[in-house]
Amino acid sequence: MPNQDQQQSDPYILKSATRADLELARLRSIEEIYDPGTRKLLGSLGMAGGWSCLEVGAGAGSIARTMAEAVGCAGKVIATEIDRTLLADLAHPGVRVIEHDITRDHLPTESWDLIHVRSVLEHLPSPTAAVSQLVSSLVRGGRLLVEAIDVSDESLDRAAQQAPNSKAATAFLQFSRAVNQLMVLTGADPELGTRLADILTEHGLERVEHERRHPLVPGGSRGFYALTYARLAPAFRKHGLISTADDHLTSTFDDRSATFPAVPIVAAFGYAPAAV
Ligand SMILES: C[S@@+](CC[C@H](N)C(=O)[O-])C[C@H]1O[C@@H](n2cnc3c(N)ncnc32)[C@H](O)[C@@H]1O
């Protein structure tokens, strides 16, 4: 465990201001990887015309757009972001964007039929405080879908078995283990995904279920791994998490013909009680 000096009050290390050029492309690569699974879950939760939906930490905004298309003119979608410049291109008439820090700011006073948050909670100093705030702003019977990575050893070993060859498996494991260690050093929770379902149950949600996914991801210099490695490599080196002998990761991730398992993500969802 990191000591107090190592931890930061804000564990999120990929603020767009530090490399705005790379960050938007990186967020779009995250959407390409995880949106198909997220959309399927949103559909299975019954997302429909007229619903009020909240997308927290919307990133580049593709899921907020999906919500707006599903709820139509009779519905409402608010997308929150700590950094709304990321959502500058989200010109969708059905989405209202608000600058909002889930760790500090109150949510809009509305109640929501559906709230979604992906790859945000694991970067917060207190994910359970955020879940508590989200649960209390659901309508009766409303749905909360939360997604967070799980880069525990067990999860990584399982995902690595999907790699097409040992070179891809090795690069995936080196990268993901370094991510795990860096997140611990900064006070984030790299294994939050494993606990999400329990957290939702502890906060009173019913019919809680969860699923884990790690689809295969293509390499390439504009792909998720190359872009994320470019952003994190200085921090990996600073903390001694990647040695100079591992510098081949850049060329491995730049290879467009390569394929890697995605960083495993766990989605958990549940329903607010229908009556009190
Ligand atoms: C890894 S990205 C995920 C983006 C998007 N949810 C997705 O899955 O495509 C994390 C996002 O959370 C945002 N974020 C980080 N800390 C936040 C906070 N305290 N409140 C709201 N958003 C935050 C970041 O700006 C970034 O866009």
CSV table of C-alpha atoms and ligand atoms in Angstrom, one decimal, residues 10 12 23 26-27 30-31 35 55-60 80-83 86 100-103 117-120 123-124, ligand 1:
chain,number,residue,atom,x,y,z
A,10,ASP,CA,-6.7,13.7,-6.7
A,12,TYR,CA,-6.6,11.1,-11.7
A,23,GLU,CA,-6.2,12.8,-24.6
A,26,ARG,CA,-7.3,8.3,-26.4
A,27,LEU,CA,-10.8,8.8,-25.0
A,30,ILE,CA,-11.7,3.8,-25.1
A,31,GLU,CA,-15.1,4.4,-26.6
A,35,ASP,CA,-19.0,1.1,-26.1
A,55,GLU,CA,-23.7,10.3,-17.9
A,56,VAL,CA,-21.0,11.0,-15.3
A,57,GLY,CA,-17.4,11.8,-16.4
A,58,ALA,CA,-18.6,11.5,-20.0
A,59,GLY,CA,-15.1,11.7,-21.6
A,60,ALA,CA,-15.5,12.3,-25.4
A,80,THR,CA,-21.0,15.8,-16.7
A,81,GLU,CA,-17.3,16.3,-17.1
A,82,ILE,CA,-14.6,17.7,-14.9
A,83,ASP,CA,-13.1,19.0,-18.1
A,86,LEU,CA,-13.3,17.2,-23.9
A,100,HIS,CA,-19.0,19.0,-12.7
A,101,ASP,CA,-16.6,17.3,-10.3
A,102,ILE,CA,-18.3,14.3,-8.8
A,103,THR,CA,-16.0,14.5,-5.7
A,117,VAL,CA,-20.5,6.0,-15.2
A,118,ARG,CA,-17.5,4.3,-16.8
A,119,SER,CA,-13.8,4.3,-15.9
A,120,VAL,CA,-14.2,7.2,-13.5
A,123,HIS,CA,-9.8,7.3,-10.2
A,124,LEU,CA,-11.6,8.9,-7.3
B,1,LIG,C1,-10.8,7.1,-18.4
B,1,LIG,S1,-11.8,8.5,-18.8
B,1,LIG,C2,-13.4,7.7,-19.2
B,1,LIG,C3,-14.3,8.6,-20.1
B,1,LIG,C4,-15.7,8.0,-20.4
B,1,LIG,N1,-16.4,7.8,-19.1
B,1,LIG,C5,-15.6,6.7,-21.1
B,1,LIG,O1,-15.6,5.6,-20.5
B,1,LIG,O2,-15.4,6.8,-22.3
B,1,LIG,C6,-12.2,9.2,-17.3
B,1,LIG,C7,-13.0,10.5,-17.4
B,1,LIG,O3,-13.4,10.9,-16.1
B,1,LIG,C8,-13.2,12.3,-16.0
B,1,LIG,N2,-13.1,12.6,-14.6
B,1,LIG,C9,-12.0,12.4,-13.8
B,1,LIG,N3,-12.2,12.8,-12.5
B,1,LIG,C10,-13.5,13.3,-12.5
B,1,LIG,C11,-14.3,13.9,-11.5
B,1,LIG,N4,-13.9,14.0,-10.3
B,1,LIG,N5,-15.6,14.2,-11.8
B,1,LIG,C12,-16.1,14.1,-13.1
B,1,LIG,N6,-15.3,13.6,-14.1
B,1,LIG,C13,-14.1,13.2,-13.8
B,1,LIG,C14,-12.0,12.7,-16.8
B,1,LIG,O4,-11.9,14.0,-17.2
B,1,LIG,C15,-12.2,11.7,-18.0
B,1,LIG,O5,-12.9,12.2,-19.1
